[in-house]
Coordinates of C-alpha atoms in Angstrom, one line a residue:
Chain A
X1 CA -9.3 -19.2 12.7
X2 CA -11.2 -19.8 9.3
X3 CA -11.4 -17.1 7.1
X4 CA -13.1 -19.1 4.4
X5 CA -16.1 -21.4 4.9
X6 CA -13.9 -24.0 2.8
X7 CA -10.3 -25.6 3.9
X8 CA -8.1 -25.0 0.7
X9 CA -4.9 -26.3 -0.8
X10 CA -3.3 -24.3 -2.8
X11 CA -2.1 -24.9 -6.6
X12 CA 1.0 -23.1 -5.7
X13 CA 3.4 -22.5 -2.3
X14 CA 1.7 -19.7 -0.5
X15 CA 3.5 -17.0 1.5
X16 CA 1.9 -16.2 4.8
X17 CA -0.9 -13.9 5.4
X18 CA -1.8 -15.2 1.6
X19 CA -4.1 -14.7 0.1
X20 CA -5.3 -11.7 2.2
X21 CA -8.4 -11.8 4.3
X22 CA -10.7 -9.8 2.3
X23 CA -10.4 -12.3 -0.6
X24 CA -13.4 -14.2 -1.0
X25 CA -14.9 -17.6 -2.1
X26 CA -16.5 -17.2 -5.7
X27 CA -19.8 -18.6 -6.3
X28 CA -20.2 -19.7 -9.5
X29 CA -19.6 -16.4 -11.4
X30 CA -17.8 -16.1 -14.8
X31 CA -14.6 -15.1 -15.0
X32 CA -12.4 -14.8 -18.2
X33 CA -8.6 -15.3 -18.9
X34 CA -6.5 -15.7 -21.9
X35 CA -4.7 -18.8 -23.2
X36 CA -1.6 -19.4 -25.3
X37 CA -4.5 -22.1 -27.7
X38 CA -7.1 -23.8 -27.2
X39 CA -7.4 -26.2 -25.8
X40 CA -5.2 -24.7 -23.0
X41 CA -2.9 -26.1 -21.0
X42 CA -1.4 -25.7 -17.0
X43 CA 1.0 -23.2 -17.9
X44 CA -2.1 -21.0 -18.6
X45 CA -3.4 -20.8 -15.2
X46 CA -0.2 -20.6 -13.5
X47 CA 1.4 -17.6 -11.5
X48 CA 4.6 -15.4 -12.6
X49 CA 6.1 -16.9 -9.7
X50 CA 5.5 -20.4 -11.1
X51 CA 6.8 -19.2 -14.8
X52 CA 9.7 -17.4 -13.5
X53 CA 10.6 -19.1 -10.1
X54 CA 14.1 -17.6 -9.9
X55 CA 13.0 -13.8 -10.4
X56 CA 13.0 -11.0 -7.9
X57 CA 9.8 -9.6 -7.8
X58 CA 11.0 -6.1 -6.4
X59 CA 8.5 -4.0 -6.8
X60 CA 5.0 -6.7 -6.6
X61 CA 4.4 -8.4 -3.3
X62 CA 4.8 -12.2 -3.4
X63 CA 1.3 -12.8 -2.5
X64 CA 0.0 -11.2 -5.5
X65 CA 3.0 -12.3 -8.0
X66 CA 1.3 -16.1 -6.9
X67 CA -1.8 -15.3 -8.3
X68 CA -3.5 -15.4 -12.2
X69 CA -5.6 -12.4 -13.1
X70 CA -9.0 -13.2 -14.2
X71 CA -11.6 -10.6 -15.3
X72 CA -15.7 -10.2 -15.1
X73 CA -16.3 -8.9 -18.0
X74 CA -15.5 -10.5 -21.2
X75 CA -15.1 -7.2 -23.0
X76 CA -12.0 -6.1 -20.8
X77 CA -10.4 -9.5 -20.8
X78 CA -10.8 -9.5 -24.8
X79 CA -9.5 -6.2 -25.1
X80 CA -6.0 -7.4 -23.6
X81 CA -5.4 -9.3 -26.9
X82 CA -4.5 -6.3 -28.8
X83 CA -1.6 -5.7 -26.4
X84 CA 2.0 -6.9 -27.9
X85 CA 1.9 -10.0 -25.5
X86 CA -1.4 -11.2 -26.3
X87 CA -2.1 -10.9 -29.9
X88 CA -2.0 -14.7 -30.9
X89 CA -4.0 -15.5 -27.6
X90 CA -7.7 -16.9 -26.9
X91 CA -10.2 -16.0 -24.3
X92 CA -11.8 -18.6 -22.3
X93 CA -14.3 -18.8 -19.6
X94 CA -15.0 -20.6 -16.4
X95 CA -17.3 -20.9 -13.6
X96 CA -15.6 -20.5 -10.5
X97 CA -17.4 -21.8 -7.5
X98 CA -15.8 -22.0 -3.9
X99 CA -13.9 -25.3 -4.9
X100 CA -11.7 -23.0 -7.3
X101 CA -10.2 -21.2 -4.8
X102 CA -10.6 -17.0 -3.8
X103 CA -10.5 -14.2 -5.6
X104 CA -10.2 -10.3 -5.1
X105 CA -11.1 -7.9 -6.5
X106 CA -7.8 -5.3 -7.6
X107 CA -7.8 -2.7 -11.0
X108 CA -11.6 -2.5 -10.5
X109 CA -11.5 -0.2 -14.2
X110 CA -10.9 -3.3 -15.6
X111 CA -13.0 -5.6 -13.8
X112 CA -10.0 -7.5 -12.9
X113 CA -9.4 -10.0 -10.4
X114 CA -6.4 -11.5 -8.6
X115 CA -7.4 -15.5 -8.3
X116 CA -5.7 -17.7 -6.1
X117 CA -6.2 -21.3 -7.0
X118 CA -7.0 -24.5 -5.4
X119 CA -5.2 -27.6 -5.9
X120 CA -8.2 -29.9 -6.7
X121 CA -9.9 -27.1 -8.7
X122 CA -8.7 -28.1 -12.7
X123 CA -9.2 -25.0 -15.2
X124 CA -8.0 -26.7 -18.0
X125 CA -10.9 -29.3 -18.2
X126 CA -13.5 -26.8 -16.9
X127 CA -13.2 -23.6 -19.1
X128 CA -15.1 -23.1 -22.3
X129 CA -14.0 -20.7 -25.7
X130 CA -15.4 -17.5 -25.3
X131 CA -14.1 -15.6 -28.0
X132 CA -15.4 -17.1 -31.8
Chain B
X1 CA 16.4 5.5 -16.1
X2 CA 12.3 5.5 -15.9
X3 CA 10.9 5.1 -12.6
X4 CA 7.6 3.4 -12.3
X5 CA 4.4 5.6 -11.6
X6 CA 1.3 3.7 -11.8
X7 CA -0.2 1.1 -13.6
X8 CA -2.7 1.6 -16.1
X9 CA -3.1 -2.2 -17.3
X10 CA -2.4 -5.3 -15.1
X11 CA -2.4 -9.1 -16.2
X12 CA -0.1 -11.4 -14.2
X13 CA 2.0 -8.0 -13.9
X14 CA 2.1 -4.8 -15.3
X15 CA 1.3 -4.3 -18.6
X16 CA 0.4 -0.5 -19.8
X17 CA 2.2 1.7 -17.2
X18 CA 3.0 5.3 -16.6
X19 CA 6.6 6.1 -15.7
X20 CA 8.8 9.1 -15.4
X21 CA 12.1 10.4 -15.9
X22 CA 14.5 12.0 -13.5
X23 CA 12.9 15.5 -14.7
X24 CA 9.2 14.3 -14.1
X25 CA 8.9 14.0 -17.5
X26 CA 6.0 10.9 -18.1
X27 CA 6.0 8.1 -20.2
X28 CA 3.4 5.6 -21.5
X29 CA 5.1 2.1 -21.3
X30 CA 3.6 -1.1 -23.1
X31 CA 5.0 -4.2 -21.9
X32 CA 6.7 -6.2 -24.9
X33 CA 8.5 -9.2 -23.8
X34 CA 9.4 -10.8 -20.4
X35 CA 11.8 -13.3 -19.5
X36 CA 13.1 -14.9 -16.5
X37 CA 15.3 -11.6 -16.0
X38 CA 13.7 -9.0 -17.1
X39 CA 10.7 -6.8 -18.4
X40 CA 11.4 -5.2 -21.9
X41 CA 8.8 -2.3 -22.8
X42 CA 8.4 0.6 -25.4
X43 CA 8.3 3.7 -23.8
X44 CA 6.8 6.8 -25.4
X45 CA 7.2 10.5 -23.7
X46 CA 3.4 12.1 -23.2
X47 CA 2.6 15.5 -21.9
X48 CA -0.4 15.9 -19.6
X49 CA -2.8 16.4 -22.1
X50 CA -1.8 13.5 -24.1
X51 CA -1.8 11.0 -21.4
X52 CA -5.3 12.6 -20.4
X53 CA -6.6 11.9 -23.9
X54 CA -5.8 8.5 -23.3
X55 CA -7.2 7.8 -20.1
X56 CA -10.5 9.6 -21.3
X57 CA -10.5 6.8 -24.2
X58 CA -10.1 9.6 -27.1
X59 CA -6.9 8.1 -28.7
X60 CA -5.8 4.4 -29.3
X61 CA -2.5 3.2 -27.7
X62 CA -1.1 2.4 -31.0
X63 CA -1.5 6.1 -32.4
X64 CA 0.4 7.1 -29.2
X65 CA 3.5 4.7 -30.2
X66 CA 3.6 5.6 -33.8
X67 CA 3.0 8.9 -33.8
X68 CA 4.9 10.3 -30.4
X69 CA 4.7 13.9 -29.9
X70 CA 8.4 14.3 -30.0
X71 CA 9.7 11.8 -32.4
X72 CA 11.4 9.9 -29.8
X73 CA 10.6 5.8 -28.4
X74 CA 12.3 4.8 -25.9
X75 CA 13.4 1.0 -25.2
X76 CA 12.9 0.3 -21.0
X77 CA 14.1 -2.5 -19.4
X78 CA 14.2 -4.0 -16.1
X79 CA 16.4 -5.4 -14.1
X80 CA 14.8 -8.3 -12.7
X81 CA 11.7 -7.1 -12.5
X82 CA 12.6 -4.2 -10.9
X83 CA 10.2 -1.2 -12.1
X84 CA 11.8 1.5 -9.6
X85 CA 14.7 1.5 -12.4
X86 CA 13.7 0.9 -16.0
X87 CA 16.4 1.1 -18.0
X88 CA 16.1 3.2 -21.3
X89 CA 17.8 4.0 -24.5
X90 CA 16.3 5.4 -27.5
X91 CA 14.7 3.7 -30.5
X92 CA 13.6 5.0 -33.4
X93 CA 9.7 4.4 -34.1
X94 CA 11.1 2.7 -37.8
X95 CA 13.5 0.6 -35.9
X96 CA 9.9 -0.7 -33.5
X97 CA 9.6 -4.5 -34.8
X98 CA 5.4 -5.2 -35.5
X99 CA 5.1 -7.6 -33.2
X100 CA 5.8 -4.8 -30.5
X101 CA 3.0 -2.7 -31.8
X102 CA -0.7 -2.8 -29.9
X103 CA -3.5 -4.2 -32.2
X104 CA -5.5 -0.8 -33.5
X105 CA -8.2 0.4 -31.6
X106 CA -6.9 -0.3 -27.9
X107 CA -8.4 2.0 -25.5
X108 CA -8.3 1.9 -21.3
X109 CA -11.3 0.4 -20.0
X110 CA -13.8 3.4 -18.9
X111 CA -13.6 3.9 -15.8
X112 CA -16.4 3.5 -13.3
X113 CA -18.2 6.1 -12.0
X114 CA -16.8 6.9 -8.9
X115 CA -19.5 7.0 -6.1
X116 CA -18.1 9.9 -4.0
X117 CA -15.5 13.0 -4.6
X118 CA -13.3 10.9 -2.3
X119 CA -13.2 8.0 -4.1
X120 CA -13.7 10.1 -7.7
X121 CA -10.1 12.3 -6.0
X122 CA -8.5 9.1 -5.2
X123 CA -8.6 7.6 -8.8
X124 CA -7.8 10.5 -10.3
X125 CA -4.3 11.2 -8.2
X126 CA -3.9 8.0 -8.2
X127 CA -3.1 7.9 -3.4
X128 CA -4.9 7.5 -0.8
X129 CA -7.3 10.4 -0.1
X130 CA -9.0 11.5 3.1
X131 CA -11.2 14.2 3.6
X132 CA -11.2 15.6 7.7
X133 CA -13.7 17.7 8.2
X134 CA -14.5 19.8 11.8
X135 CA -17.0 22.1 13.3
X136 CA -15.9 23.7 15.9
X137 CA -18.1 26.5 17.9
X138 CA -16.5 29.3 15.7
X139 CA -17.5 27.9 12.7
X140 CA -20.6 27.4 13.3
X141 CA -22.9 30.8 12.1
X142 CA -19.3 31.9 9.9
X143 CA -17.1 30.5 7.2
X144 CA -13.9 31.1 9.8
X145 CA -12.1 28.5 11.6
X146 CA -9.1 29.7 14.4
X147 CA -6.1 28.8 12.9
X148 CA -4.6 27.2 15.6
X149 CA -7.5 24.7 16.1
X150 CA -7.6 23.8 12.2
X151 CA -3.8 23.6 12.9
X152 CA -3.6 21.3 15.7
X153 CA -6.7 19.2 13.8
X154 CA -4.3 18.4 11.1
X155 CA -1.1 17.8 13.3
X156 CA -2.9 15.1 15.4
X157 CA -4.5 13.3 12.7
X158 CA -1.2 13.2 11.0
X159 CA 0.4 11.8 13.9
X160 CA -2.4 9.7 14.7
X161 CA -1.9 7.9 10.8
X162 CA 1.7 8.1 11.6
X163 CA 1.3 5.9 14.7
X164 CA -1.6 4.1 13.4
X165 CA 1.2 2.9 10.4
X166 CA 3.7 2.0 12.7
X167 CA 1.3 -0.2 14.5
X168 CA -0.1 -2.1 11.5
X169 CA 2.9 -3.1 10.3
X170 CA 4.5 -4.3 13.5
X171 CA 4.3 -7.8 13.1
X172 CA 5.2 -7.9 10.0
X173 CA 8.8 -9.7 9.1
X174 CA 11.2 -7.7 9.7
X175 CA 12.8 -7.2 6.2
X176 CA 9.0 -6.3 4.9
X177 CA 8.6 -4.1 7.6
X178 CA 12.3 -2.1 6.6
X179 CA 11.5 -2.5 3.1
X180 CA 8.2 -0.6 3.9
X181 CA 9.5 1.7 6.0
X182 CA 12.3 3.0 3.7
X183 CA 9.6 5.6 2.1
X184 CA 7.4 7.7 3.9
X185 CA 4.0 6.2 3.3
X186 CA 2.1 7.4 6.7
X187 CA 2.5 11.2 5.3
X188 CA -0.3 13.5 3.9
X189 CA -0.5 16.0 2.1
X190 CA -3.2 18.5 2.3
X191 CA -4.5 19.6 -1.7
X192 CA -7.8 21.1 -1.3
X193 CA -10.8 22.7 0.7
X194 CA -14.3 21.6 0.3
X195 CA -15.5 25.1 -0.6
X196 CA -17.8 27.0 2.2
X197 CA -16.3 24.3 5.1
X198 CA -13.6 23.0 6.8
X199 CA -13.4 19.7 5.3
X200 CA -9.7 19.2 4.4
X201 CA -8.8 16.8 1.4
X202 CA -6.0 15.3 1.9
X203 CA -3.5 12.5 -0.3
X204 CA -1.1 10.1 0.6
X205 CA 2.6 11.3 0.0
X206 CA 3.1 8.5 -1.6
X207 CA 1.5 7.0 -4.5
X208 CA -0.4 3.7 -5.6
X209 CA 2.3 1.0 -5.9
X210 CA 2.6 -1.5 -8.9
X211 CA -0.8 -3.2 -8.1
X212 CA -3.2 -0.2 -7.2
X213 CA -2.0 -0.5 -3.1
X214 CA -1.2 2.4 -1.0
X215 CA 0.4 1.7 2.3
X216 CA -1.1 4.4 4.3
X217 CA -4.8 2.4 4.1
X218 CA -3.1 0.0 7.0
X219 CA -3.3 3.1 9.0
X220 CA -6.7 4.1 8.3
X221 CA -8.2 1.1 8.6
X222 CA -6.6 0.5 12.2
X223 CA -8.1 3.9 12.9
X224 CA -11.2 2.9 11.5
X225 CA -11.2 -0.3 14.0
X226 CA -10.9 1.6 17.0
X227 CA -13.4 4.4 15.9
X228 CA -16.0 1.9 15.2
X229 CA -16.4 1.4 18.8
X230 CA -16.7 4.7 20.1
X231 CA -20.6 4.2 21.6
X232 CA -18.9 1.7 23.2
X233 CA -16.1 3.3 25.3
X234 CA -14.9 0.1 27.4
X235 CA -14.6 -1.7 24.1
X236 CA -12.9 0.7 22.3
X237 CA -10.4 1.7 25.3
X238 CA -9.9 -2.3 25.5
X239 CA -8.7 -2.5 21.8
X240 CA -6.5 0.7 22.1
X241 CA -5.1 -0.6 25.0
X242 CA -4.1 -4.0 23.0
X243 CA -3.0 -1.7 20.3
X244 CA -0.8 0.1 23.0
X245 CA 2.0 2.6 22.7
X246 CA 2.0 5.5 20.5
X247 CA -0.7 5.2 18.7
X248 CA -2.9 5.0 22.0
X249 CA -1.2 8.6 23.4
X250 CA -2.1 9.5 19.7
X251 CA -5.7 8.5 19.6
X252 CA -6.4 9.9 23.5
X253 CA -4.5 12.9 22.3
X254 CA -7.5 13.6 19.5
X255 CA -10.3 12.8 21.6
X256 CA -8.9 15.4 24.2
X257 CA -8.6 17.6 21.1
X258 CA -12.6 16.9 19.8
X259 CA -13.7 17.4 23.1
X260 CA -11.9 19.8 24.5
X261 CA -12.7 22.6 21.6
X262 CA -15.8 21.0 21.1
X263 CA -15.5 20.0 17.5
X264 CA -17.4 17.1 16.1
X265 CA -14.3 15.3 13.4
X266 CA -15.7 13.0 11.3
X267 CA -13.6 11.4 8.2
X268 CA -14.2 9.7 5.0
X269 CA -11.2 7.9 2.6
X270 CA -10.7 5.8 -0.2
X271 CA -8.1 4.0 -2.1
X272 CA -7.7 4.4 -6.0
X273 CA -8.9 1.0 -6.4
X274 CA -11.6 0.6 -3.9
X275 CA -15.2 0.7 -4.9
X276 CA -16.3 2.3 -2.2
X277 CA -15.1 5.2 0.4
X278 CA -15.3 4.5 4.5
X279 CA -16.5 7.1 6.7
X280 CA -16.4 7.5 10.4
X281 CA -17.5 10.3 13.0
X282 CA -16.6 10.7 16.5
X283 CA -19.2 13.6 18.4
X284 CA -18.1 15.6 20.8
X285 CA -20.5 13.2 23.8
X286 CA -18.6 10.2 22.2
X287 CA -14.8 11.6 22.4
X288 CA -15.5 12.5 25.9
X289 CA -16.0 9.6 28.0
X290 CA -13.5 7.6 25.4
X291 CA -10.9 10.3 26.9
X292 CA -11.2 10.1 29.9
X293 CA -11.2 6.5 30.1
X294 CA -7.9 6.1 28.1
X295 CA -6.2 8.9 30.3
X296 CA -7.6 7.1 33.5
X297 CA -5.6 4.0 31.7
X298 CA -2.0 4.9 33.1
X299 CA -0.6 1.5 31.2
X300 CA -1.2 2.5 28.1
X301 CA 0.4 4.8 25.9
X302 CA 4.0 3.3 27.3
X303 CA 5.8 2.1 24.4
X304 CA 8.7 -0.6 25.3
X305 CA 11.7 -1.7 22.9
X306 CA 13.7 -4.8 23.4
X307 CA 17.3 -5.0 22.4
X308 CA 19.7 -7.2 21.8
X309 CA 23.1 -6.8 20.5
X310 CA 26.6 -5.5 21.6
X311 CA 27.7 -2.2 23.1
X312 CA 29.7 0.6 21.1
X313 CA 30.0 3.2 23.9
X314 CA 29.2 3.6 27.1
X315 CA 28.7 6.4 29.2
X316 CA 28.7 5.7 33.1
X317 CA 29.2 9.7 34.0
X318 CA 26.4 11.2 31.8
X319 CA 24.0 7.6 31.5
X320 CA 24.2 7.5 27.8
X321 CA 25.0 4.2 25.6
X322 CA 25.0 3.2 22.1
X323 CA 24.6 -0.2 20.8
X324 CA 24.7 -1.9 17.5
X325 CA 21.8 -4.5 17.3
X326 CA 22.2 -7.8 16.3
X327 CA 18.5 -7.5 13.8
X328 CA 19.4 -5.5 11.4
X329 CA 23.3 -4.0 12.5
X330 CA 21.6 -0.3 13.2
X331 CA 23.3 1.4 16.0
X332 CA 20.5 2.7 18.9
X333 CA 21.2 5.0 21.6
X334 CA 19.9 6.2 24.6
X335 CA 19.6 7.3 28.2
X336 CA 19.3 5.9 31.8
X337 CA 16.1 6.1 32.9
X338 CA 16.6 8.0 36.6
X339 CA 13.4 6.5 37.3
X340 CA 15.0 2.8 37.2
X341 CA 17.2 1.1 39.8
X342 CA 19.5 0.1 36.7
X343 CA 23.6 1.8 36.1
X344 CA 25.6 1.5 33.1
X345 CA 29.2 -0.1 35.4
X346 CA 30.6 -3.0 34.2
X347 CA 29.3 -3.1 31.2
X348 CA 31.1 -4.3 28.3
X349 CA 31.6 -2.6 24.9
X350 CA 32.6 -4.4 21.8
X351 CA 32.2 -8.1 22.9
X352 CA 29.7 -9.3 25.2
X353 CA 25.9 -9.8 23.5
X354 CA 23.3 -7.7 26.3
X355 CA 19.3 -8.2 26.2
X356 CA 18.5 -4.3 26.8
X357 CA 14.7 -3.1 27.6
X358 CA 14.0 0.4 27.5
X359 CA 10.9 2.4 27.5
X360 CA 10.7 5.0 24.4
X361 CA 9.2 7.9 24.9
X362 CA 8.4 10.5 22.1
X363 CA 9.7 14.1 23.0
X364 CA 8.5 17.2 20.8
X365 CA 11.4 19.3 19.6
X366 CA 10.7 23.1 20.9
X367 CA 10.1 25.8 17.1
X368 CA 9.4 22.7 15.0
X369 CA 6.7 20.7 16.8
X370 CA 8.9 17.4 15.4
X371 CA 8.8 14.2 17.5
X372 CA 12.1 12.1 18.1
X373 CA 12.2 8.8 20.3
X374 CA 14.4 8.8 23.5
X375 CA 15.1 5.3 24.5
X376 CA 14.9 5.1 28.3
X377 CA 17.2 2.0 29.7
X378 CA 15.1 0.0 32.4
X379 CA 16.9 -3.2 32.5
X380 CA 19.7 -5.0 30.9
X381 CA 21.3 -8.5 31.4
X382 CA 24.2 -9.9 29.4
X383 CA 22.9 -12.9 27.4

């Protein structure tokens, strides 16, 4: 059974049950997500499991350590770069329709969401600078 | 060691989180480096008060590092990612490099209004919450409720979410399903009255995990399925009969309950991270003919367990056995059922491999109203 309209292939090795059902196909909303620079590379729109392949994510299921996080609002995404982490980092935007894969929405104070990517959908060509 | 106790900032993982000490004492963690081992964070001990400040956006993360209440920083790390055991030493807040310092001016993100007290209660504690409210005929021209009624309300929904757990995460893999079953995450805990009724609030024992998730929705949201269907009896006895065992005696058992006192139940709950809260009522004219049909169902409500593994004792004279299963080593023991044309002779201890099935039946200890399983042997072959 289909529980999205679209067949997907994922950017990264899936568990199974993942992602869960009540993720959904965006539709061309704007999501935002920080970079090392800009232009950004893969390695910014990859999972902790893809960074850190060999770690034992004890206490995060697998499904969600596969995913990026992504926000709706701008503000709350720019906001991270004041966090140790993040200082040197940009915020960029992009559109994701139902070719980019499914998101869900988890942390809703923040507006954030857990995005699990397709394989043909390329973030690196298709986001913009959002921050000046 | 720090224990992690929720998340206050998530990007890829945690990055702002509350954790406590063996003493309950909390502390506001910021997330400072991470490698392929482990999670390095400053940690900084905050009373209530302080950590309220801070989630009502009245003081800046950075003011809480540099200026701690009682001169102490700690250093956390994990093992492997492993935030039920951060591991902490003390720093002093001169000895903090820069680049581990927040930016001025960060504050949480302000929370959304919540659009009920359920949802409103379960952000705040940070569970699960569930409101259960009745009406049975005493109630109804007085504030009063009888006490065992309200009692035997809150025992079977308990046991109902206990069963409803168990069932959801049946088919999941079995080292998931132990991992998850290793903490109690079907059990509430009742905090509160709605004033002038008897609407219970309830939380879930156990908290949000790292991500905002609390186990016990898998429960409610099974309950949720079957309840949906209650103006439509033959549906809804269909799905509980798919659903089966324990959970099925459970859910007949509370119709029986709402229709036998006559007390319309209905329920409302939400997760700290949901949007929205889900309600559900069940009248007294719907419980009825859902009751009756699921106690005219005799093959439901029988639970059956399949084992396989090899014998450690066997006990021909009084029809008891123990044997030590080859999924996950754990030693199960049980009876004869009298009912079955099945004996214990010849059976092997130690060294032959035996395919037992047994029926499990849930017997209520006399004073404390606990249920254990009895394992009931019905057949057995040697594999």
């Amino acid at each position: 059974m289909m529980k999205w309209d679209t067949v997907y292939e994922w950017a990264e090795p899936l568990p199974d049950e993942c992602p869960p059902d009540d993720a959904a196909s965006p539709e061309g909303e704007t999501y935002y997500r920080m970079v090392e620079s800009f232009p950004p590379t893969d390695k910014d729109f990859v999972s902790h499991r893809e960074l850190y392949p060999n770690k034992d994510f004890k206490n995060v299921p697998e499904c969600v350590a596969r995913s990026c996080s992504v926000f709706s609002e701008y503000g709350c995404c720019a906001e991270l770069t004041k966090l140790p982490r993040h200082k040197h980092k940009r915020v960029v935007s992009l559109e994701l329709d139902t070719s980019s894969g499914v998101v869900l929405r988890t942390f809703r104070r923040q507006h954030h969401y857990s995005w699990w990517r397709s394989q043909n959908f390329d973030p690196v060509t298709l986001c913009s600078l959002a921050d000046s | 060691m720090l224990k992690h106790s929720r998340t206050l900032v998530y990007y890829d993982g945690p990055e702002v989180l509350v954790a406590e000490d063996p003493l309950g004492t909390k502390h506001l963690c910021v997330l400072v480096e991470v490698d392929e081992t482990s999670d390095t964070f400053v940690c900084v001990p905050i009373s209530a008060a302080r950590l309220e400040e801070f989630m009502l956006r009245t003081i800046d993360l950075r003011s809480l590092i540099e200026s701690p209440e009682t001169d102490e920083l700690l250093k956390a790390v994990t093992s492997e990612a492993d935030y039920s055991q951060l591991i902490a030493g003390s720093i002093e807040v001169s000895e903090v490099p820069p680049e581990w310092l927040p930016a001025p001016g960060f504050f949480l993100p302000a929370p959304h209004p919540a659009e009920s007290l359920v949802a409103a209660e379960a952000q705040q504690r940070n569970r699960a919450v569930l409101h259960c409210s009745l009406n049975p005929p005493e109630s109804r021209g007085e504030t009063k409720i009888s006490a065992l009624h309200l009692g035997q309300a809150l025992k079977l929904m308990q046991r109902l979410v206990k069963h409803a757990y168990s069932r959801s995460i049946v088919e999941m893999d079995s080292e998931l399903r132990q991992l998850i079953s290793l903490e109690p995450f079907h059990q509430l805990e009742v905090f509160a009255f709605s004033e002038g009724s008897f609407t219970v609030h309830m939380q879930s024992a156990v908290p949000a995990d790292l991500v905002g998730y609390v186990q016990v929705a898998r429960a409610f949201e099974l309950i949720d399925k079957v309840t949906a269907l209650v103006d439509n009896p033959d549906a809804a006895v269909d799905l509980v009969a798919e659903l089966g065992g324990w959970f099925a005696t459970a859910y007949r058992d509370l119709m029986e309950f709402i229709s036998e006192v006559d007390t319309p139940l209905s329920y409302e709950w939400a997760m700290p991270e949901t949007p929205t809260s889900r309600h559900q009522a069940i009248s007294t004219a719907q419980a009825r003919p859902l009751y009756e049909a699921l106690s005219a169902r005799v093959d439901i409500g029988v639970e059956y367990v399949h084992l396989v593994g090899r014998l450690t004792k066997v006990d021909e004279k009084y029809g008891t056995w123990r044997l030590k299963t080859v999924e996950d080593g754990k030693e199960r023991s049980g009876k004869l059922d009298p009912d079955a044309s099945v004996d214990l002779s010849g059976l092997v201890i130690g060294t032959e491999l035996y395919e037992f099935q047994c029926e499990e039946r849930l017997e209520e200890e006399r004073g404390t109203g606990r249920e254990s399983a009895q394992l009931y042997l019905i057949s057995h072959r040697k594999l």
